[in-house]
mmCIF file of C-alpha atoms in Angstrom:
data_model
loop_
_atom_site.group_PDB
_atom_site.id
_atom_site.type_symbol
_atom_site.label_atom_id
_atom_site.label_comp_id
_atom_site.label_asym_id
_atom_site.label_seq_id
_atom_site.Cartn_x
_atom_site.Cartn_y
_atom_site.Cartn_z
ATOM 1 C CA UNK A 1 112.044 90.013 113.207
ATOM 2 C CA UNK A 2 114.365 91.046 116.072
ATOM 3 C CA UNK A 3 117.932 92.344 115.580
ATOM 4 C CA UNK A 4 119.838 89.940 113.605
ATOM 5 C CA UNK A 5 123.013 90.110 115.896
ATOM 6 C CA UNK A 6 120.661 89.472 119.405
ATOM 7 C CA UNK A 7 119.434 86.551 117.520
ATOM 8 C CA UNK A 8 123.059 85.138 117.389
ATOM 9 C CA UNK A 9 123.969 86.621 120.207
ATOM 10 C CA UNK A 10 126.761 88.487 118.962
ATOM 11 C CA UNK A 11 128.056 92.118 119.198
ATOM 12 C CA UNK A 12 128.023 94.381 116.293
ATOM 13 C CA UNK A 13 131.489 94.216 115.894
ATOM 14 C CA UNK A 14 131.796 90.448 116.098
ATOM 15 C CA UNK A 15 134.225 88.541 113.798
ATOM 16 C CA UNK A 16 133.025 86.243 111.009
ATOM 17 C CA UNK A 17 134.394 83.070 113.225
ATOM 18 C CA UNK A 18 132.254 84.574 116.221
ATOM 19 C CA UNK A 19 129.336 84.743 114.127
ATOM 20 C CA UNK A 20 129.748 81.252 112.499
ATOM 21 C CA UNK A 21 130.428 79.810 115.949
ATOM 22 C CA UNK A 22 127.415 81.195 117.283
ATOM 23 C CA UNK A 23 124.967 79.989 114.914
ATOM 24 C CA UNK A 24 126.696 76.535 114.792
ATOM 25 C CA UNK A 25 125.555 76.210 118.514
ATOM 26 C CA UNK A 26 121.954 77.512 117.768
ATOM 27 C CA UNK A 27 121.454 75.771 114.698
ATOM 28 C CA UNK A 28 121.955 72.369 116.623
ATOM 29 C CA UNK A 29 120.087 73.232 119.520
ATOM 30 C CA UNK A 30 117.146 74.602 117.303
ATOM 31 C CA UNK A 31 117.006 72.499 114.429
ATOM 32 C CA UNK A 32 113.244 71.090 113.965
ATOM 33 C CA UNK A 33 114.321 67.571 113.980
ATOM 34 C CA UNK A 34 116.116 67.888 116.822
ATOM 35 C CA UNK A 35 113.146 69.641 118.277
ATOM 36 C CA UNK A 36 109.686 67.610 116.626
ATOM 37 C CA UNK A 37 106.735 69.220 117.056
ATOM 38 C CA UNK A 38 108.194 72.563 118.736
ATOM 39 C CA UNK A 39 106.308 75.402 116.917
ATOM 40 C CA UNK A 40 108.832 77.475 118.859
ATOM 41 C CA UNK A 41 112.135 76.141 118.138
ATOM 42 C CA UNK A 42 110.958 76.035 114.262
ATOM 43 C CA UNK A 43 110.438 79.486 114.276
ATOM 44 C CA UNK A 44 113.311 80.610 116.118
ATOM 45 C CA UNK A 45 115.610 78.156 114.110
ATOM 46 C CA UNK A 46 114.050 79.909 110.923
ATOM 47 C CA UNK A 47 115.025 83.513 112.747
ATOM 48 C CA UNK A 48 118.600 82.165 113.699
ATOM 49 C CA UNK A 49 119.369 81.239 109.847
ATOM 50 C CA UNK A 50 118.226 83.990 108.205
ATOM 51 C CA UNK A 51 120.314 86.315 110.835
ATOM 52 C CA UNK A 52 123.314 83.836 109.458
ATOM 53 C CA UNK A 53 122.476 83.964 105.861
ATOM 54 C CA UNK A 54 122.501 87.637 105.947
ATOM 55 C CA UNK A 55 125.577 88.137 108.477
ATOM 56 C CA UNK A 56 127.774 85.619 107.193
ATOM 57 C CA UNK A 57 128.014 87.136 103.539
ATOM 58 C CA UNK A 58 130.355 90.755 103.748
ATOM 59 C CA UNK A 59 127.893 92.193 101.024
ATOM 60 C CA UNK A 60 124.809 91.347 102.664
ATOM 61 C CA UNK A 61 126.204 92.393 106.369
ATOM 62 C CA UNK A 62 127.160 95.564 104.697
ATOM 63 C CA UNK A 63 123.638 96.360 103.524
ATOM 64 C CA UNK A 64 122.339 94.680 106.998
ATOM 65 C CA UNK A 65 123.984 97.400 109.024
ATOM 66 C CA UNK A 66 123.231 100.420 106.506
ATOM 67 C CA UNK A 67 119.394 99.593 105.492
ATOM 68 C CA UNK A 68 118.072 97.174 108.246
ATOM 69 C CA UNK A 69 115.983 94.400 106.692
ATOM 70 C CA UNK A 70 114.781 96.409 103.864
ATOM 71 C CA UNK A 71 118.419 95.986 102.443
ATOM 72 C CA UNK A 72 118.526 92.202 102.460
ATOM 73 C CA UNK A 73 116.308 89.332 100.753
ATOM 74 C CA UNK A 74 114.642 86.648 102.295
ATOM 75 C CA UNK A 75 111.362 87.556 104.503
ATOM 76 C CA UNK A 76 111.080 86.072 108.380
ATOM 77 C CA UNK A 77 107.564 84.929 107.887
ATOM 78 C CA UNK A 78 108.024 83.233 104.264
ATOM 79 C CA UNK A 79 110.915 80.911 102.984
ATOM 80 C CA UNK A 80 113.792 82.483 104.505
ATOM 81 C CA UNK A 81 115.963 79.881 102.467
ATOM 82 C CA UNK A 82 114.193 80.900 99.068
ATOM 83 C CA UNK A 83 112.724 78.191 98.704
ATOM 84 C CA UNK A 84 115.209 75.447 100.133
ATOM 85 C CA UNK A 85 113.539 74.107 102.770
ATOM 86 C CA UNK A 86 114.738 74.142 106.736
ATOM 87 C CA UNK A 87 117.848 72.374 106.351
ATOM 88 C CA UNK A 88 119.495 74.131 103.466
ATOM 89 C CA UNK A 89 121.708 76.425 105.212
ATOM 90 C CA UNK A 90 122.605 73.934 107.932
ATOM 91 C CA UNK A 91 123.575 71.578 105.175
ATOM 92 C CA UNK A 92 125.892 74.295 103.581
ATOM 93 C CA UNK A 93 127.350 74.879 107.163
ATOM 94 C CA UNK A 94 127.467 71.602 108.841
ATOM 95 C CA UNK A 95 128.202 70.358 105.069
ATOM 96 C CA UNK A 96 125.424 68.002 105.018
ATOM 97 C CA UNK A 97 121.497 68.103 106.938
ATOM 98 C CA UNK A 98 122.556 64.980 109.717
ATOM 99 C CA UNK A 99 118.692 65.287 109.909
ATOM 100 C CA UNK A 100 117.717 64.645 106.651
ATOM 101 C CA UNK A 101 115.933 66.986 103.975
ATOM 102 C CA UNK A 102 116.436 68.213 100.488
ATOM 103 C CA UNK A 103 116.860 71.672 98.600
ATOM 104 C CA UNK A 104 113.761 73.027 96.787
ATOM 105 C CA UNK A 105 114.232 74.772 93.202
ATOM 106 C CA UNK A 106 116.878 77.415 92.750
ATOM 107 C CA UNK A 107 115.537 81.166 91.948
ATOM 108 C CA UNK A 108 116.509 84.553 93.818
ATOM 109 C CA UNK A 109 114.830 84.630 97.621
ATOM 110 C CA UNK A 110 111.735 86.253 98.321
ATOM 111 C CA UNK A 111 111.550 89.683 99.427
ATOM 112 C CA UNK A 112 111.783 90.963 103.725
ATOM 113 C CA UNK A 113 108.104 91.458 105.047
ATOM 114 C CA UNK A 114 107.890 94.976 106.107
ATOM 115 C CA UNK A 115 105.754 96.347 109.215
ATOM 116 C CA UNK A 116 104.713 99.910 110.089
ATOM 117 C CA UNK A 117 102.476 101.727 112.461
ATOM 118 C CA UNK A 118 99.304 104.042 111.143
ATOM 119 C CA UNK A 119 97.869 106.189 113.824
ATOM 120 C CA UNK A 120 93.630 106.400 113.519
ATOM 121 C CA UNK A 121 91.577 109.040 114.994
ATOM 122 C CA UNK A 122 88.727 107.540 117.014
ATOM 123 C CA UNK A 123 85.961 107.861 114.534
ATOM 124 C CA UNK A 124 88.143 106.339 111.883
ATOM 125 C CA UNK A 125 88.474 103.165 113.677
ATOM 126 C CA UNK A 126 85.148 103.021 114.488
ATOM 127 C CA UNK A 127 83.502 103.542 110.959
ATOM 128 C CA UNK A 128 87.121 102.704 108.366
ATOM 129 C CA UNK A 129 89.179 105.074 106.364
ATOM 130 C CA UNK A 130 91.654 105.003 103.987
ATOM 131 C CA UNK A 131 95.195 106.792 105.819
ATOM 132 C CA UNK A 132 98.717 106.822 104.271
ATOM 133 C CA UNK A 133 101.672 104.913 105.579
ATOM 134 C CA UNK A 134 105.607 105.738 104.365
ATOM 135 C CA UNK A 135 108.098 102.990 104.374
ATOM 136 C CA UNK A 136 111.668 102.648 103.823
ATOM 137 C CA UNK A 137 111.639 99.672 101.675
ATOM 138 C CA UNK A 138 113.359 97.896 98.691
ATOM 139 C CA UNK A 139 112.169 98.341 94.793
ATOM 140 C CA UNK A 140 112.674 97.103 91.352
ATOM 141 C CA UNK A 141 116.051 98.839 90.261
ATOM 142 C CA UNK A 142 114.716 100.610 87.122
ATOM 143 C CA UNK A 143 117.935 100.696 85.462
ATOM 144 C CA UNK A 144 118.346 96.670 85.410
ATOM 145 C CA UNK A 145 114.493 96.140 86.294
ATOM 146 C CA UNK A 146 115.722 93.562 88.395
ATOM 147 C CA UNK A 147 117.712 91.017 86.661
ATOM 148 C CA UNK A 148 121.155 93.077 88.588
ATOM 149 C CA UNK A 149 123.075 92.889 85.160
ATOM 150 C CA UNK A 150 124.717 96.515 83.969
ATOM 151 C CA UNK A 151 123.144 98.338 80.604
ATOM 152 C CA UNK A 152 123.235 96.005 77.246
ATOM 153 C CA UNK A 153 124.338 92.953 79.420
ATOM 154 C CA UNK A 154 122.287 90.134 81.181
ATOM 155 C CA UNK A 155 122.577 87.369 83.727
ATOM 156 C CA UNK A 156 124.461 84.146 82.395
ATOM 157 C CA UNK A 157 123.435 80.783 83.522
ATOM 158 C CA UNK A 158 125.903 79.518 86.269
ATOM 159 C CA UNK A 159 128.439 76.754 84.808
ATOM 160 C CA UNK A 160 129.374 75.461 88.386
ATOM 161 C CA UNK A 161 125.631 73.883 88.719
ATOM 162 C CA UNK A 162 124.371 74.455 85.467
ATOM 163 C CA UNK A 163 121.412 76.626 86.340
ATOM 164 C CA UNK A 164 119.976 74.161 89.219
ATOM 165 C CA UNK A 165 121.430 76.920 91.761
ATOM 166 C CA UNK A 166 122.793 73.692 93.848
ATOM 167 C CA UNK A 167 125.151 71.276 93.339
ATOM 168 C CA UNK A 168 125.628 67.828 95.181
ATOM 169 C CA UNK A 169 128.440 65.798 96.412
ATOM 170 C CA UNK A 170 128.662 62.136 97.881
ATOM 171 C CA UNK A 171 130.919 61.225 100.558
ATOM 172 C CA UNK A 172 131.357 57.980 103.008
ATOM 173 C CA UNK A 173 129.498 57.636 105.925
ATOM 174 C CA UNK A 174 129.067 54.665 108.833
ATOM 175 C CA UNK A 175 125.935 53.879 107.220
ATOM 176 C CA UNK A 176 127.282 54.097 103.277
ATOM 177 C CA UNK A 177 127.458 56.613 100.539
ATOM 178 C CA UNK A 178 125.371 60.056 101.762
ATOM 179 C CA UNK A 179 124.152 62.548 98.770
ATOM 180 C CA UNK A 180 123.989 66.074 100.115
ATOM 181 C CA UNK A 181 123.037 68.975 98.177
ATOM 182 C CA UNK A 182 123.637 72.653 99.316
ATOM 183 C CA UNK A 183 123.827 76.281 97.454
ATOM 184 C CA UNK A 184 125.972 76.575 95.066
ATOM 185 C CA UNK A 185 128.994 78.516 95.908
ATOM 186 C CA UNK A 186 129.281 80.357 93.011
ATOM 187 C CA UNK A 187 125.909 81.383 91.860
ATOM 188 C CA UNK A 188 124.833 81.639 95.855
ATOM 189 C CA UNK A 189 121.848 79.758 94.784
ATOM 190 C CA UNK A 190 120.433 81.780 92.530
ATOM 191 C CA UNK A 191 121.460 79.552 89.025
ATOM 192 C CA UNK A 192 122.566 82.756 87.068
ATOM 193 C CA UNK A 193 125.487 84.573 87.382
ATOM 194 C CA UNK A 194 126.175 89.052 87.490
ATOM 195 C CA UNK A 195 129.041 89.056 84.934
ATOM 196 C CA UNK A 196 128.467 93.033 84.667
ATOM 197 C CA UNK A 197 127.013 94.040 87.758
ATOM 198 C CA UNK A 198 124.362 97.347 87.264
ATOM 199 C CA UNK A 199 126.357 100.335 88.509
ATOM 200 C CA UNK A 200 122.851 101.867 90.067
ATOM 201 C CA UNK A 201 122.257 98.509 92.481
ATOM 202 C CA UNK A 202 125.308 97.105 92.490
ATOM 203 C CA UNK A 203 124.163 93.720 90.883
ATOM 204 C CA UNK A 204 121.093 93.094 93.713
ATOM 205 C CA UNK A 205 118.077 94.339 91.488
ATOM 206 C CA UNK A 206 117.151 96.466 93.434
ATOM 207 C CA UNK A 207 117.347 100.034 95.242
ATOM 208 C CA UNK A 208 116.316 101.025 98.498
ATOM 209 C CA UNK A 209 113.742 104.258 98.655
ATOM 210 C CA UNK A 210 110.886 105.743 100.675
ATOM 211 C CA UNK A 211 107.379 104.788 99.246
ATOM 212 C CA UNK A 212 103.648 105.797 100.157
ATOM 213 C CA UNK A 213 100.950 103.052 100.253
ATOM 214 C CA UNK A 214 97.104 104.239 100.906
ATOM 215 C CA UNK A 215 95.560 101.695 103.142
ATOM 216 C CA UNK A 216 91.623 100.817 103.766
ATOM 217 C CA UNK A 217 91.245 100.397 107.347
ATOM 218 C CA UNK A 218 87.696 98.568 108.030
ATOM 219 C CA UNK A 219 85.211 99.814 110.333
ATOM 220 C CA UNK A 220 84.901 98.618 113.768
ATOM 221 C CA UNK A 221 89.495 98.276 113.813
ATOM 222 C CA UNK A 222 91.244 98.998 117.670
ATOM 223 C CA UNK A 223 94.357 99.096 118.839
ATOM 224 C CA UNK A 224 96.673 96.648 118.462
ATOM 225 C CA UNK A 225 95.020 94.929 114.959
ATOM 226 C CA UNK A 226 97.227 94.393 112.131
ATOM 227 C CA UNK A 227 95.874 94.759 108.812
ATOM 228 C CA UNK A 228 98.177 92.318 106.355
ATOM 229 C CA UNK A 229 99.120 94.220 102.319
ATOM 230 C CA UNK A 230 99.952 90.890 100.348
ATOM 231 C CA UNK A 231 102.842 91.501 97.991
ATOM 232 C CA UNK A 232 103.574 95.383 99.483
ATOM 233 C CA UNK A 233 106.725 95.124 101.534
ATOM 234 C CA UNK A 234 110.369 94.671 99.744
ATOM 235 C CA UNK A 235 110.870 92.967 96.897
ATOM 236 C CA UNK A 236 113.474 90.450 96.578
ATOM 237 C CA UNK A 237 116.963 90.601 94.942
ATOM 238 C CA UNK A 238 117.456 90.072 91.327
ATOM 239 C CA UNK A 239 113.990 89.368 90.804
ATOM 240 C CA UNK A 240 113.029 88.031 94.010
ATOM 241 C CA UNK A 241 109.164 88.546 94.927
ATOM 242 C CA UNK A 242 108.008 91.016 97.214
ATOM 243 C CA UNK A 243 106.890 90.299 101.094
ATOM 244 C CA UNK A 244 104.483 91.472 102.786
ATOM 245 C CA UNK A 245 103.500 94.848 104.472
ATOM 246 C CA UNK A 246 101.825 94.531 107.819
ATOM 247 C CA UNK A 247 100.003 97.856 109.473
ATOM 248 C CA UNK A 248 99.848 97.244 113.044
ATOM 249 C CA UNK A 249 97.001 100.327 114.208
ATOM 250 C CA UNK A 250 97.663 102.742 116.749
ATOM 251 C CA UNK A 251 93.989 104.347 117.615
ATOM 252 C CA UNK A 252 94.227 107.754 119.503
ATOM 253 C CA UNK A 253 92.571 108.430 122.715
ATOM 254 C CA UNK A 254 89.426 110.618 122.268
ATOM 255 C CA UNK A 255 88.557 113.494 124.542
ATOM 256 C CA UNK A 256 84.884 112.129 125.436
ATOM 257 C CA UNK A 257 84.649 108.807 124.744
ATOM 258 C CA UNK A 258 86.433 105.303 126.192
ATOM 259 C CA UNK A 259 86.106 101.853 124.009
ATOM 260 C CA UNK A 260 84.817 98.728 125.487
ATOM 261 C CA UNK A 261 84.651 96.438 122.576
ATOM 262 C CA UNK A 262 82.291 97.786 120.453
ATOM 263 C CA UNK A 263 80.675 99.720 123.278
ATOM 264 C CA UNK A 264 81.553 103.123 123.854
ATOM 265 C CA UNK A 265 81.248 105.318 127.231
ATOM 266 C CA UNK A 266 80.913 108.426 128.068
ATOM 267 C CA UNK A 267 79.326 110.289 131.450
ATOM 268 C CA UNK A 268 78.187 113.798 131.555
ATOM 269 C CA UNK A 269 77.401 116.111 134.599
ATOM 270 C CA UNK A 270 74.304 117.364 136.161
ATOM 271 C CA UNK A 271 73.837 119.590 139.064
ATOM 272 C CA UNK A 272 71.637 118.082 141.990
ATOM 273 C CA UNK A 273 69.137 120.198 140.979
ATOM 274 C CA UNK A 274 68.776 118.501 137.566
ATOM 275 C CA UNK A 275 69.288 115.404 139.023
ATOM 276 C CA UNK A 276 66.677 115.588 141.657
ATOM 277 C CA UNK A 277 64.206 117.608 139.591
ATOM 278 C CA UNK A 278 64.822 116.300 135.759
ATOM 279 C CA UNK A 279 66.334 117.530 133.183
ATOM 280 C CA UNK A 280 67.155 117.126 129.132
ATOM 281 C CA UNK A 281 71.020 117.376 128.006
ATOM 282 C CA UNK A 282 72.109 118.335 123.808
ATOM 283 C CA UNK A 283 74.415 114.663 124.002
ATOM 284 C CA UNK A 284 77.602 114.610 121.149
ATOM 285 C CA UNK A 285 77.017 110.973 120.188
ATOM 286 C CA UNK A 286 79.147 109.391 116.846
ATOM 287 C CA UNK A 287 76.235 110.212 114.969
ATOM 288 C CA UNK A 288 75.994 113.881 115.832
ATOM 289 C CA UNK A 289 73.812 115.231 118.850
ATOM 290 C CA UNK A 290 71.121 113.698 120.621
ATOM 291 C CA UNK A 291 68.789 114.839 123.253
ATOM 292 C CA UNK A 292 69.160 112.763 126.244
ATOM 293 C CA UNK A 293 66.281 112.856 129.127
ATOM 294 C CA UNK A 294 67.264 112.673 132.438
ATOM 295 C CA UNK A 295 64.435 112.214 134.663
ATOM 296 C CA UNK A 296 63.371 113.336 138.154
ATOM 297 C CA UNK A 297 65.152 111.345 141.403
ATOM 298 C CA UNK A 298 68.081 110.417 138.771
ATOM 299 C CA UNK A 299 70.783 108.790 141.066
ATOM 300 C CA UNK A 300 75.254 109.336 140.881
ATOM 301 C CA UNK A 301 76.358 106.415 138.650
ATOM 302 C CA UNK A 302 72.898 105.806 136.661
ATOM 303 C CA UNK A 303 73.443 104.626 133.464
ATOM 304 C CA UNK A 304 71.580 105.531 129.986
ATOM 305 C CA UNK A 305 72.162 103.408 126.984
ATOM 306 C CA UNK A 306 71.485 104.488 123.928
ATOM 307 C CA UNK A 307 71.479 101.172 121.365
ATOM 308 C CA UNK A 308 73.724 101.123 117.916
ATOM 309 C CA UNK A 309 75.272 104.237 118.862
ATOM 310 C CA UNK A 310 78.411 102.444 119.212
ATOM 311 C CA UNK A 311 80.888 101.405 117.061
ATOM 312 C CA UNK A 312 80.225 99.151 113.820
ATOM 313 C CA UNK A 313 81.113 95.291 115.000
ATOM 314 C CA UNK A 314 83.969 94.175 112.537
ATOM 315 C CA UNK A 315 82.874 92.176 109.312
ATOM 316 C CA UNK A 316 79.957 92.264 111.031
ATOM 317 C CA UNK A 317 76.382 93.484 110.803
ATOM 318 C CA UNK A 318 75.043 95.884 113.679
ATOM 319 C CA UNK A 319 76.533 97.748 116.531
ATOM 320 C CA UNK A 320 77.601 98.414 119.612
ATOM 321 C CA UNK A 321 75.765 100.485 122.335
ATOM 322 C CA UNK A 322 76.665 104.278 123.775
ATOM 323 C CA UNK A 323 76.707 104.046 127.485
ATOM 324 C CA UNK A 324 76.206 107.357 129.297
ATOM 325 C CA UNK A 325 76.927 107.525 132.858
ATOM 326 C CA UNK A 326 75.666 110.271 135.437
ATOM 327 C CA UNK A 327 78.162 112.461 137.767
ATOM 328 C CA UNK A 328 75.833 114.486 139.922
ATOM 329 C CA UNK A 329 78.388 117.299 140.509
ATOM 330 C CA UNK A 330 78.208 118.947 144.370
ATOM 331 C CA UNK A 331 79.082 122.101 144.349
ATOM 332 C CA UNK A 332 82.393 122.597 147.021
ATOM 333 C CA UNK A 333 81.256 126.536 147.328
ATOM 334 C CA UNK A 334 77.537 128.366 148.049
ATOM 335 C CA UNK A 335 76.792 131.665 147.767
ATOM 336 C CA UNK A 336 74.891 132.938 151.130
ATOM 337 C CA UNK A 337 71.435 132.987 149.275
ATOM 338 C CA UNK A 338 72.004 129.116 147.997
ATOM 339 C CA UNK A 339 72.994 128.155 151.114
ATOM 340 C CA UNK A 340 69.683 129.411 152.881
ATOM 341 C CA UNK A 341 67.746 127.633 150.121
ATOM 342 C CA UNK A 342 69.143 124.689 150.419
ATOM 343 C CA UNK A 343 68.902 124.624 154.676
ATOM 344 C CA UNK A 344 65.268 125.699 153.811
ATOM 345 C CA UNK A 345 65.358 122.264 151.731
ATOM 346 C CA UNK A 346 66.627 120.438 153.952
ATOM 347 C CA UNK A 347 64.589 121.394 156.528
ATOM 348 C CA UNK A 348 61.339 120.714 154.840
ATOM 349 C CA UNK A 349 62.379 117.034 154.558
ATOM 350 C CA UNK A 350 63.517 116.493 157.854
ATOM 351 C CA UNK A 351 67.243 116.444 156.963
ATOM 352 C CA UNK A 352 69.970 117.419 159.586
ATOM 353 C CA UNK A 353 72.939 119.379 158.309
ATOM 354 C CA UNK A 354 75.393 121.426 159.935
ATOM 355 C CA UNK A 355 74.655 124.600 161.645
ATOM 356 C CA UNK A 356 75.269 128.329 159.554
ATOM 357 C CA UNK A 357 78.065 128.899 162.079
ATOM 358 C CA UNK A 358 81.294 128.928 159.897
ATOM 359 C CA UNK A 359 83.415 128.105 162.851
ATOM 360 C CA UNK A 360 81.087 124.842 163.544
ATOM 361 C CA UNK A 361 84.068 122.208 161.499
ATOM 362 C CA UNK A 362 86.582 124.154 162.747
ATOM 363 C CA UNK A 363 85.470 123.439 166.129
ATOM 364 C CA UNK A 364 84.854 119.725 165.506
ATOM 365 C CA UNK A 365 88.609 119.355 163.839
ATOM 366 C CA UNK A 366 89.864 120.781 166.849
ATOM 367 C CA UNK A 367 88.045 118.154 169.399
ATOM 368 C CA UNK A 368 89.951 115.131 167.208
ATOM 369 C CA UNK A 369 93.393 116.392 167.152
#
């Protein structure tokens, strides 16, 4: 998700009244009633409240701006409300959902989903490994394990809304009595209430740290895939569940070889000697070496294939091919003995090429300038 104070459009430093002003203006604008059928404006309204949930509370801006989303609950891609539904944070701003829509089930919010990079060698993409990845992320506090209550204490169930983590009120309307429900104010939703908060977490349940994960990357992976590690990224407070980890793959560029989906290229260089007379090359393939043939009369640009030498096709069965393509190298300098064989070469097949006289280009240049 991107930075919670560009989603509001805010400053760092903005005030609590700037921030609640700006997502009062988004909130209407982006609300998925107000938008039906707009994947878009779902998502970005789901962005927009999350960024206010977070940056609205003192606690939870504090954390914001020291941890990033590792320090705060509720993951972009699951139920930023924890649980509640689109409208539930509207409805606790706007003090009712003029759209309709009713809180879910109190409980603590799910965990952030986390996302990291793992850089691959070429051959590991192409036939799977398992590499490390290190993550800041948020963990069961050990002292607590979880519940956020200090040492011989526990959570108490909230009197305000009597464990239900909402409570609901009914006012007048043009249209009759309205029944709204929204968090409850003094539980913050989550139906039990920190009397003695743990002095290692601070009440949240949980702590942030760096931890290692091993992942198995498949064979056949490139660039830009993103595996997806159900139930790895931070876990939520007080008992929240985890998100999700997701490994976007970086593959590194290889010295010999280029990808082309499951193809892979490579060229190699003969002389025009081997070219025109034939020739056999020790190849470096995936698979090891190979002797490649390169017959008589072989022209610049030819290409060889050499079948399933490429990379495994993912979840697939088979592979791709190894492409090799010729550069007939020319050599730019001639010793005096090469150069007479070669004019004797050309001259047995009729060719005409410039005369032994060294000044001969020189001359030419000058006639053109």
């Amino acid at each position: 998700m991107a930075d919670y104070y560009e989603l509001l459009g805010v400053d760092r430093s903005a005030s609590a009244d700037e921030i609640k002003k700006a997502y009062r203006v988004l909130a209407r604008q982006l609300h998925p009633d107000a938008n039906p059928g707009d994947e878009s404006a779902e998502d970005k309204f789901k962005q927009v409240a999350q960024a206010y949930e977070v940056l609205s509370d003192p606690e939870s801006r504090a954390r914001y701006d020291r941890f990033g989303e590792a320090g705060v609950g509720g993951a972009g891609s699951g139920d930023v409300f924890g649980g509640g539904g689109l409208g539930d944070i509207f409805e606790s701003f706007f003090g009712g959902n003029p759209f309709g829509g009713a809180r879910g089930p109190a409980g603590p919010p799910r965990g952030q989903d986390l996302e990291v990079v793992a850089d691959l060698t070429f051959e590991q993409a192409a036939f799977g490994a398992t590499v490390p990845v290190q993550i800041r992320t948020a963990v069961v506090c050990e002292d607590c394990e979880g519940t956020g209550a200090g040492a011989g204490t526990k959570p108490v169930t909230c009197v305000d809304c009597d464990g239900r983590g909402q409570v609901q009120r009914v006012r007048q309307s043009l249209l009759g009595q309205m029944v709204t429900s929204q968090a409850c104010q003094r539980c913050r939703g989550y139906g039990q209430v920190v009397v003695t908060p743990c002095a290692s977490c601070s009440g949240e349940g949980r702590t942030v740290t760096e931890k290692s994960y091993q992942v198995d990357v498949p064979a056949g992976v490139d660039s830009g895939a993103t595996l997806r590690l159900t139930g790895r990224g931070a876990v939520g407070p007080r008992g929240g569940g985890p998100g999700d980890l997701f490994v976007h793959l970086r593959v590194q560029a290889h010295e010999r070889y280029v990808r082309d989906g499951f193809d892979v290229l490579t060229s190699v260089d003969v002389s025009i000697a081997q070219a025109a007379l034939g020739t056999t090359i020790d190849l470096a393939t995936l698979d090891g070496d190979e002797t490649l043939v390169v017959p008589p009369g072989t022209q610049p640009g030819r290409v060889f294939v050499l079948r399933r030498r490429g990379v495994p096709r993912l979840q697939s069965t088979g592979r791709g091919d190894l492409k090799v393509v010729i550069n007939v190298e020319v050599p730019t300098k001639l010793t005096d003995n090469e150069a007479e064989l070669l004019r004797a070469f050309a001259a047995a097949r009729g060719d005409e090429v410039a005369p032994a006289d060294t000044g001969f280009f020189s001359k030419i240049k000058s006639a053109f300038s």
